[in-house]
Each structure stands twice: as structure tokens, then as C-alpha cells.
Short mmCIF file of C-alpha atoms and ligand atoms in Angstrom, two decimals:
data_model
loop_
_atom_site.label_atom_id
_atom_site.label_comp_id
_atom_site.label_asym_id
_atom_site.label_seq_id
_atom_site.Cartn_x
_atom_site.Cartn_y
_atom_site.Cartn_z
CA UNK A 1 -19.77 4.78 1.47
CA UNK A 2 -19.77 4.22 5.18
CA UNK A 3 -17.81 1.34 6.69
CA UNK A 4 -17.41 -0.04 10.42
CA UNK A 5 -14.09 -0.12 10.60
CA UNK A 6 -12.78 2.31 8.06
CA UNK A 7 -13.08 6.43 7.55
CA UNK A 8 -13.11 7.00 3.34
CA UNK A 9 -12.71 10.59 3.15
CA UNK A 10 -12.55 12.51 -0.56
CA UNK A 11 -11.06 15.77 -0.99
CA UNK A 12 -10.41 16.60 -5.01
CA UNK A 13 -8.77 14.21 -6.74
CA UNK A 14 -7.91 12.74 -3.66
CA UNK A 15 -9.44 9.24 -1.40
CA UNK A 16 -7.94 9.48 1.93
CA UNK A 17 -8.58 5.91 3.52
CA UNK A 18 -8.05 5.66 7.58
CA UNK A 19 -8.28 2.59 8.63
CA UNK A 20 -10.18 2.84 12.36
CA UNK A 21 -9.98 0.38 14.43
CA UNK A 22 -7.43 2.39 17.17
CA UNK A 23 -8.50 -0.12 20.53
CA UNK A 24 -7.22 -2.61 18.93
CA UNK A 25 -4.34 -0.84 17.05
CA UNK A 26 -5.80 -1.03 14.15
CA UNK A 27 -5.51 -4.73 13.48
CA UNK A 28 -6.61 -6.61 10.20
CA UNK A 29 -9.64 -8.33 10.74
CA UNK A 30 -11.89 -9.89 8.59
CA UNK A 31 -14.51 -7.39 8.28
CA UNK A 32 -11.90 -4.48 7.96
CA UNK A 33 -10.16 -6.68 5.20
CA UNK A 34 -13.54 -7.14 3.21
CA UNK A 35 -14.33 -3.17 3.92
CA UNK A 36 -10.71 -1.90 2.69
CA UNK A 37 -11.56 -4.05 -0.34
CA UNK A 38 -14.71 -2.88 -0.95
CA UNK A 39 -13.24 1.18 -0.18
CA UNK A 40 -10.05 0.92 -2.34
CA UNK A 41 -12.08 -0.99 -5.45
CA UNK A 42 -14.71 2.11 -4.90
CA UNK A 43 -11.53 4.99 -5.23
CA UNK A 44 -10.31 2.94 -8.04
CA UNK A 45 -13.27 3.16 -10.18
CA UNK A 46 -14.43 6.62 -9.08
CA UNK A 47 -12.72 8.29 -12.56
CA UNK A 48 -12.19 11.65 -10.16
CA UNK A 49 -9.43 9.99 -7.79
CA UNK A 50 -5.99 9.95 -8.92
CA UNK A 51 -4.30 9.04 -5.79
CA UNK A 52 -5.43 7.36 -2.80
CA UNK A 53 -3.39 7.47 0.80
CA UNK A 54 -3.93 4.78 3.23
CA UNK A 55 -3.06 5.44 6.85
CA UNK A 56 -4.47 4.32 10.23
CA UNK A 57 -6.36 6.29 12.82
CA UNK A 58 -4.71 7.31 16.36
CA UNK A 59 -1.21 8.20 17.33
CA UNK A 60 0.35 4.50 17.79
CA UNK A 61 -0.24 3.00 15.00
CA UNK A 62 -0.71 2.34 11.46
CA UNK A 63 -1.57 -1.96 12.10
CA UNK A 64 -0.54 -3.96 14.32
CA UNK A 65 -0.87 -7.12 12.18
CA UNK A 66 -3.43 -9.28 11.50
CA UNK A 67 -6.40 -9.83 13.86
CA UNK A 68 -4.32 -12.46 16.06
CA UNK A 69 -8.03 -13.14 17.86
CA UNK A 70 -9.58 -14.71 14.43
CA UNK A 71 -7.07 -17.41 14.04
CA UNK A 72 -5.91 -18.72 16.98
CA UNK A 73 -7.71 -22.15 17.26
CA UNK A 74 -7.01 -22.49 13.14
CA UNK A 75 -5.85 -25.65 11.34
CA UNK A 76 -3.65 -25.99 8.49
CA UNK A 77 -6.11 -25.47 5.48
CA UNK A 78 -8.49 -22.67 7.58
CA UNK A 79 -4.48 -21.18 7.81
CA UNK A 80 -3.97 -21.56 4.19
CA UNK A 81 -7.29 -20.38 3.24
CA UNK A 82 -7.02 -17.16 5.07
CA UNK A 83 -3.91 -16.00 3.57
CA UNK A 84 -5.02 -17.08 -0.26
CA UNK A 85 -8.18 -15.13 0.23
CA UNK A 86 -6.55 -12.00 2.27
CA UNK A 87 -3.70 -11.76 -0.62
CA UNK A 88 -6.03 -11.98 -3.71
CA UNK A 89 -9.11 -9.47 -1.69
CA UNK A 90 -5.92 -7.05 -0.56
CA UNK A 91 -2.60 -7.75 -0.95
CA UNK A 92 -2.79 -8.18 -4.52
CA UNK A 93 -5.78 -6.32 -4.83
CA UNK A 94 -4.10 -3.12 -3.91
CA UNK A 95 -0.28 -3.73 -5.53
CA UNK A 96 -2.18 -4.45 -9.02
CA UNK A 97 -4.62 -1.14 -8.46
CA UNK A 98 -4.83 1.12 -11.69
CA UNK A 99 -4.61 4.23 -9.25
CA UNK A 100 -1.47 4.97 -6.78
CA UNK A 101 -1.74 4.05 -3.32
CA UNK A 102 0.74 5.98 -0.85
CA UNK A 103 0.56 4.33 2.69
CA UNK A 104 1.34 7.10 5.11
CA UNK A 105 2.69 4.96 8.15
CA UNK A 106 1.71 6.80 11.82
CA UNK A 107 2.99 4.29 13.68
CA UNK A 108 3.24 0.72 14.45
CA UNK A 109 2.89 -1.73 11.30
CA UNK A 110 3.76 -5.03 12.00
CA UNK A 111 2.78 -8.64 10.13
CA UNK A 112 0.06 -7.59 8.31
CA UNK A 113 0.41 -3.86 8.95
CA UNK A 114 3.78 -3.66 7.29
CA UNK A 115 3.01 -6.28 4.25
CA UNK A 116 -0.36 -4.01 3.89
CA UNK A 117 1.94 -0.89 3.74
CA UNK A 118 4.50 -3.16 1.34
CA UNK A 119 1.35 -3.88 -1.14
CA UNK A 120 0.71 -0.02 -1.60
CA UNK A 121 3.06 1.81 -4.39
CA UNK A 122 5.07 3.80 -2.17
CA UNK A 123 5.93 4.31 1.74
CA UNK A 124 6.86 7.19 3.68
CA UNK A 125 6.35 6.62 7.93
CA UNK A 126 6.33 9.54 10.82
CA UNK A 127 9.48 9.20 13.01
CA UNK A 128 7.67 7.05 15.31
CA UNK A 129 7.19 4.64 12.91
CA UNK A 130 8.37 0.88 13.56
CA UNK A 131 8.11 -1.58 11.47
CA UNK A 132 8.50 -5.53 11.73
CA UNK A 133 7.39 -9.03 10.35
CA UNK A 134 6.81 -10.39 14.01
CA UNK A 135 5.32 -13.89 12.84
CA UNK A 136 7.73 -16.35 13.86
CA UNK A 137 7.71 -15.66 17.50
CA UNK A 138 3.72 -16.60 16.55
CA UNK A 139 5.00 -20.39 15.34
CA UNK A 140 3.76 -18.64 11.60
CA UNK A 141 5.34 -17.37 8.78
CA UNK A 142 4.23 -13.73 6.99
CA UNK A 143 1.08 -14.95 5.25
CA UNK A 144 0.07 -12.01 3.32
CA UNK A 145 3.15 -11.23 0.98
CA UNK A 146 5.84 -10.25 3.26
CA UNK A 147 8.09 -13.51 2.44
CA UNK A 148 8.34 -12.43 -1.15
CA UNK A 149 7.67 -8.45 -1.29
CA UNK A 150 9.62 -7.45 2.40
CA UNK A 151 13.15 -9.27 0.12
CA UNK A 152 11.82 -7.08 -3.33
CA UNK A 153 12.33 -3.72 -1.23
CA UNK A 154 15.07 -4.46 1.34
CA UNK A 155 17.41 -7.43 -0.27
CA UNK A 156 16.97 -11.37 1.24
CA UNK A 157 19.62 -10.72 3.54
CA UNK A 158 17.75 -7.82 5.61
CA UNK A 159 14.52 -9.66 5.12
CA UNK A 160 15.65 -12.63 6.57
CA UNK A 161 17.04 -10.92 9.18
CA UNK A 162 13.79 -8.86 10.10
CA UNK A 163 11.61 -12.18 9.71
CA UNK A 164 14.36 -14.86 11.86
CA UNK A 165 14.64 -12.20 14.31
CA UNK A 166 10.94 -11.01 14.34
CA UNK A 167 12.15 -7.60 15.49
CA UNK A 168 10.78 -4.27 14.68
CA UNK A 169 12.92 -1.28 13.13
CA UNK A 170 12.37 1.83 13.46
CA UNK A 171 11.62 4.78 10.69
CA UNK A 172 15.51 5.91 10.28
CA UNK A 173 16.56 2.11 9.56
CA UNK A 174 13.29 1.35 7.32
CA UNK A 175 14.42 4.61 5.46
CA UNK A 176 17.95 3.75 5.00
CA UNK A 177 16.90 0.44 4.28
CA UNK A 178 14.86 1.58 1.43
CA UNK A 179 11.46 0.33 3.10
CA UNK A 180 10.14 3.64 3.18
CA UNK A 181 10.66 6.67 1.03
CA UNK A 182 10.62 9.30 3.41
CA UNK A 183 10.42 10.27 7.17
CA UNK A 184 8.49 12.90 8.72
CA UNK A 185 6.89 14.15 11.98
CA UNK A 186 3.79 12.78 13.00
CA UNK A 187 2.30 15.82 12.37
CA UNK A 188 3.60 16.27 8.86
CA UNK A 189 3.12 13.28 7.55
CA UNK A 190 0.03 13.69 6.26
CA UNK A 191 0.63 16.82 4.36
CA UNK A 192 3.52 15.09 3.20
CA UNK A 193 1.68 12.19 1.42
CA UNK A 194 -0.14 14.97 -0.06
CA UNK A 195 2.82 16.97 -1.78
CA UNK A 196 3.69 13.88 -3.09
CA UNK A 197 0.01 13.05 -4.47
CA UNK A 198 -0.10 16.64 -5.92
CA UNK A 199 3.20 15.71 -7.99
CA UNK A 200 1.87 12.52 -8.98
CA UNK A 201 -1.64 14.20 -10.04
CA UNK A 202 -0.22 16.82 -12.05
CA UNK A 203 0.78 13.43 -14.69
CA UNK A 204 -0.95 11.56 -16.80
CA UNK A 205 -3.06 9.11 -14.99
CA UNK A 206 -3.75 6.85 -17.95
CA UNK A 207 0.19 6.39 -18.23
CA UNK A 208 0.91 6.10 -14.14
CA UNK A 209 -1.84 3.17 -14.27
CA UNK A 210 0.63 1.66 -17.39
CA UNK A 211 3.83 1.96 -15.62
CA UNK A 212 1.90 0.29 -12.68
CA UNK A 213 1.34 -3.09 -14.36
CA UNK A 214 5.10 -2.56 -16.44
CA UNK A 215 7.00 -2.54 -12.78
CA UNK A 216 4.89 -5.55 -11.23
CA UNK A 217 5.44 -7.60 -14.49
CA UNK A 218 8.98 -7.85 -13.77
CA UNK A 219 7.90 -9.22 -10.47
CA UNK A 220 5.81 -11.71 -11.66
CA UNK A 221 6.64 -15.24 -12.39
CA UNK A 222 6.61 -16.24 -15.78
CA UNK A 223 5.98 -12.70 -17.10
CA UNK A 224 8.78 -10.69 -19.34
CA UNK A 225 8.82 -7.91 -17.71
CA UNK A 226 10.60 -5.96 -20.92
CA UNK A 227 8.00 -7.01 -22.72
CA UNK A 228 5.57 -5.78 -20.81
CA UNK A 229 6.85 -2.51 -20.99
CA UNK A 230 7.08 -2.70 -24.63
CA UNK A 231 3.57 -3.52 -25.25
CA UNK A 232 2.73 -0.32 -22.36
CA UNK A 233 4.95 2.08 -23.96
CA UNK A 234 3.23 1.29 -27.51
CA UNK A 235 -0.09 1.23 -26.07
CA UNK A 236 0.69 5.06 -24.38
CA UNK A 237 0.83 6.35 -28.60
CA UNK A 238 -3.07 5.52 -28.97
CA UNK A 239 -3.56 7.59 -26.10
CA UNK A 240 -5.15 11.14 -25.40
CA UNK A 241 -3.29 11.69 -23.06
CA UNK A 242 0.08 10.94 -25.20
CA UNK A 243 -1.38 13.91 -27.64
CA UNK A 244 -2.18 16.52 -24.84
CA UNK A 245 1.44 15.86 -23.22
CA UNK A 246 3.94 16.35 -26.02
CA UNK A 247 1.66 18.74 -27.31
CA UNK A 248 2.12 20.90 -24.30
CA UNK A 249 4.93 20.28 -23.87
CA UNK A 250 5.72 21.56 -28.02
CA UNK A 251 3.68 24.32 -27.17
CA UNK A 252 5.69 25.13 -23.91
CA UNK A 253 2.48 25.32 -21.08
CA UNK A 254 1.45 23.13 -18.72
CA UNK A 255 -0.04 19.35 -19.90
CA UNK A 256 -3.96 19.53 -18.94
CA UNK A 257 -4.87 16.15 -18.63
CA UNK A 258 -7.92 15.08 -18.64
CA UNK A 259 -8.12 11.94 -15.56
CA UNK A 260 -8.66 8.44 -15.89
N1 LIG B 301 -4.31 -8.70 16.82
C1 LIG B 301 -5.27 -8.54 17.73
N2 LIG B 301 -5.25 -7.60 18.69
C2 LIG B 301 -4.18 -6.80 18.73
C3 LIG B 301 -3.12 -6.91 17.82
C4 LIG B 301 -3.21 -7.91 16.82
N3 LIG B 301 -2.28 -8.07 15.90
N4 LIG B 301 -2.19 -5.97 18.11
C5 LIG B 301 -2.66 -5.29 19.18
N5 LIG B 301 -3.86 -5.79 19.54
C6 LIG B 301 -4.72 -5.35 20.66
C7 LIG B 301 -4.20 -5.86 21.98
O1 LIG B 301 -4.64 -7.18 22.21
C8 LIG B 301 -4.84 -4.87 22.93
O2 LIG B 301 -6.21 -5.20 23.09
P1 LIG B 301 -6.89 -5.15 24.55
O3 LIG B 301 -6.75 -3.72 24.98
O4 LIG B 301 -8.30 -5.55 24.29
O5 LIG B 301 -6.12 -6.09 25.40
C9 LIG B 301 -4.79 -3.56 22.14
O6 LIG B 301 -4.66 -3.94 20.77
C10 LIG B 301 -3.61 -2.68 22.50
O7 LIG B 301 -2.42 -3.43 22.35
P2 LIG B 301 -1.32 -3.62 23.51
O8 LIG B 301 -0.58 -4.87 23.24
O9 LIG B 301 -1.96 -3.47 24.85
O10 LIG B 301 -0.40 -2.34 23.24
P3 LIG B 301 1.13 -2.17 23.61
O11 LIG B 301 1.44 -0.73 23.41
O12 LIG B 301 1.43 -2.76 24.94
O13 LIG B 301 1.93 -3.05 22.51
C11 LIG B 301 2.40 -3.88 20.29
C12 LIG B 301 1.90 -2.69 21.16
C13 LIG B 301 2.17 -3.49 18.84
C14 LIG B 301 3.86 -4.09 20.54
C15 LIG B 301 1.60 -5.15 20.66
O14 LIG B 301 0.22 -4.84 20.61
C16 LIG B 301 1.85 -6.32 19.75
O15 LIG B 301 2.89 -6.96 19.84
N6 LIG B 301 0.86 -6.65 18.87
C17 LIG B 301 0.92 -7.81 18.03
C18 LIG B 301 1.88 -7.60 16.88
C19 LIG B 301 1.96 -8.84 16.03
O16 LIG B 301 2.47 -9.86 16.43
N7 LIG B 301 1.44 -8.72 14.79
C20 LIG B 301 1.52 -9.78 13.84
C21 LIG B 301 0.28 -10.58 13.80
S1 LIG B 301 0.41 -11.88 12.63
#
């Protein structure tokens, strides 16, 4: 596929997304929001890639937030509209994904940036990572998930904190706060995200893409998240996959399984 704003790189079982807009620090505009749409629903239903790692192009930064350029001169509904379209094309899009999304954080990711990296399944950042929900000193609120999922990872009382205060923290607090998984170098960090997709590819796919909707049940209003897991776990007995791992695991070799 080629995008305008975006490199989509495959290697293996592997979609490497870059988001490239480094000018501008790689801010969220429109077009870039439609294209990472339109890139992670194409790794999603490509039945070769098990894992997919997001990161942004140039030293400084992973995003810098939204495109503050598109919505200056908005009103209250253009305001409101933006943020239910971004979270259901994106946001939601990405956190509800059938195939794990690691967001490899190379910098800045702020507003946007950070509740783009919140939306993917797990974090890790390079040591010159900071990260911040900077909207208030805007006049705005986080519009694209960071009220609720920035409080899910960190606790209210840090999120409140980071969102009153609108200031950044750097990779060592986002790691202690839990934020992000691991830290790195700069230069590591991509090699990184890939020892951790090569764990998660050596497992069942079909089951990962299970456990996926059984976590963000329990997140969801009105949704037993027990339950959910119930029905998943049951559901994981009709499945090849459930055959080739105990039975590899009976027969003492590794589980060959055979992708989504
Ligand atoms: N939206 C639009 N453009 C942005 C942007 C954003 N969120 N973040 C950075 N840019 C642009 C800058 O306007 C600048 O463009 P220009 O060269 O055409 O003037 C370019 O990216 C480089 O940014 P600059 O501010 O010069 O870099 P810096 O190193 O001095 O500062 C930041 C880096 C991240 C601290 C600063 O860019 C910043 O505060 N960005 C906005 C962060 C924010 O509030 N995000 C939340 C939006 S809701």
C-alpha cells in the first residue's frame, strides 16, 4: 500500500507501521488518521501478520499530538465531531484489533501521540521518551481516549495529575508508573519491540486475538467482563489451534501453529 504520511513496511509475520510526518513531529492529522486506519485494518486482515509495531519516523518523536493547525477556528460540535470520528476510525479501531499492536515510542508523544500509544496493546519508549496529556494548557480536554484509558494504566490520581498539570514525564517515570513496559536506547528500541513480537508470534494467534476482546470487556461499560472470558475460554476448545497446542505440548515439541 503506499500512503502520504505513513511508511507500512512487512518483514515475516511482521507490519512495521512508521508514521512519517517528522517536520511536523509527526502530528495527527486528518489524512494521517484516515491512512493509519486504512494501514492497520490492511495488517489486520493480511492472515500472514501476527504482530504489528507502530512507531514514528525521526529521532524526536513518536507524535506530538493532534494536528493543532486543523482545529483551531473549531466550534463545539466540529470539536465533538472530530474526537467521535478519530476514536471510532483509531482509537478504538486499534485497542479492539484482532492482531497485537506494540507502539515502540522514539520520542515525544503528547495529546494524541500518547493516547495513540495508550490505544495499542502494549508500550515500551527509548530513554528519550516523554510523555504528556498537554490539552488543558490548549483550553481542551484529551479528546481521543486519554481521560478514560491514561487512569486504566496509571491510577486517577497520576492521571489527574499528568492532565491538571499538562506536564510531560519522562521514560523512567512512565515506566515506573506502569505507562510503558520497558525502556531502551533509541537505538534498541526497535529490536526490542521485535524480541517481544517474536515471543508473542511463537503463540497461538487465534487465542491472543481471544484474550484481546476478554481484557477490553472488563473495560467496557455494561459488559461482564468474567463472562466474557468464559464464553472465550470455551470458544478456544473448538479450536485448531487448542488441538495442535496441548498436543505438542503431550508430545513434548514445539506447538506449530498454523496463523490466523
Ligand atoms: N500540531 C501541529 N504542529 C505541531 C504539533 C502539533 N501537535 N507539534 C509540533 N508541531 C510542529 C510545530 O508547529 C513546528 O512546525 P514549524 O516548523 O512549521 O513551525 C514543528 O512541528 C516542530 O515543532 P517545534 O515546536 O518547533 O519543536 P520544539 O522542539 O521546539 O518543541 C514540542 C517540541 C513537542 C514541545 C512542541 O512542538 C509542542 O509543544 N507541540 C505541541 C504538543 C501538544 O500540545 N500536543 C497536544 C495537541 S492536542
Amino acid at each position: 500500500m503506499n500512503f502520504e504520511n505513513l511508511i507500512y513496511e512487512v518483514d515475516d509475520q511482521l507490519a512495521i507501521i512508521t508514521i512519517n510526518r517528522p517536520k511536523k513531529l509527526n502530528a495527527l492529522n486528518k489524512e494521517t488518521i484516515q491512512e493509519l486506519h486504512d494501514a492497520f485494518a490492511e495488517a489486520d486482515a493480511d492472515a500472514n501478520i501476527g504482530v504489528i509495531i507502530l512507531t514514528g519516523s525521526g529521532e524526536k518523536a513518536f507524535v506530538a499530538g493532534a494536528d493543532i493547525s486543523e482545529f483551531s477556528d473549531f466550534e463545539e460540535e466540529e470539536g465533538a465531531m472530530l474526537a467521535r470520528k478519530g476514536q471510532k476510525l483509531l482509537f478504538d479501531f486499534i485497542e479492539n484489533l484482532s492482531t497485537p499492536v506494540i507502539a515502540a515510542i522514539n520520542g515525544f508523544a503528547l495529546g494524541g501521540g500518547l493516547e495513540l500509544a495508550m490505544a495499542c496493546h502494549i508500550r515500551i519508549a527509548s530513554d528519550n521518551a516523554r510523555m504528556g496529556l498537554p490539552e488543558t494548557s490548549l483550553g481542551l480536554i484529551p479528546g481521543y481516549g486519554g481521560t478514560q484509558r491514561l487512569p486504566q494504566l496509571v491510577g486517577k490520581g497520576r492521571a489527574f495529575e499528568m492532565i491538571m498539570t499538562a506536564s510531560m514525564i519522562n521514560a523512567d517515570q512512565a515506566l515506573q508508573y506502569g505507562l510503558v513496559n520497558h525502556v531502551t536506547t533509541q537505538e534498541e528500541l526497535m529490536a526490542l519491540a521485535e524480541k517481544i513480537a517474536s515471543k508473542i508470534l511463537d503463540n497461538s494467534s487465534v487465542a491472543i486475538a481471544t484474550a484481546i476482546q476478554a481484557v477490553n470487556a472488563g473495560f467496557k461499560n455494561g459488559v461482564n467482563g468474567y463472562e466474557a472470558e468464559i464464553e472465550g475460554f470455551g470458544a478456544s476448545f473448538g479450536t485448531e489451534d487448542f488441538k495442535e497446542g496441548t498436543s505438542a505440548f503431550l508430545e513434548k515439541r514445539k506447538a506449530e501453529f498454523p496463523g490466523k
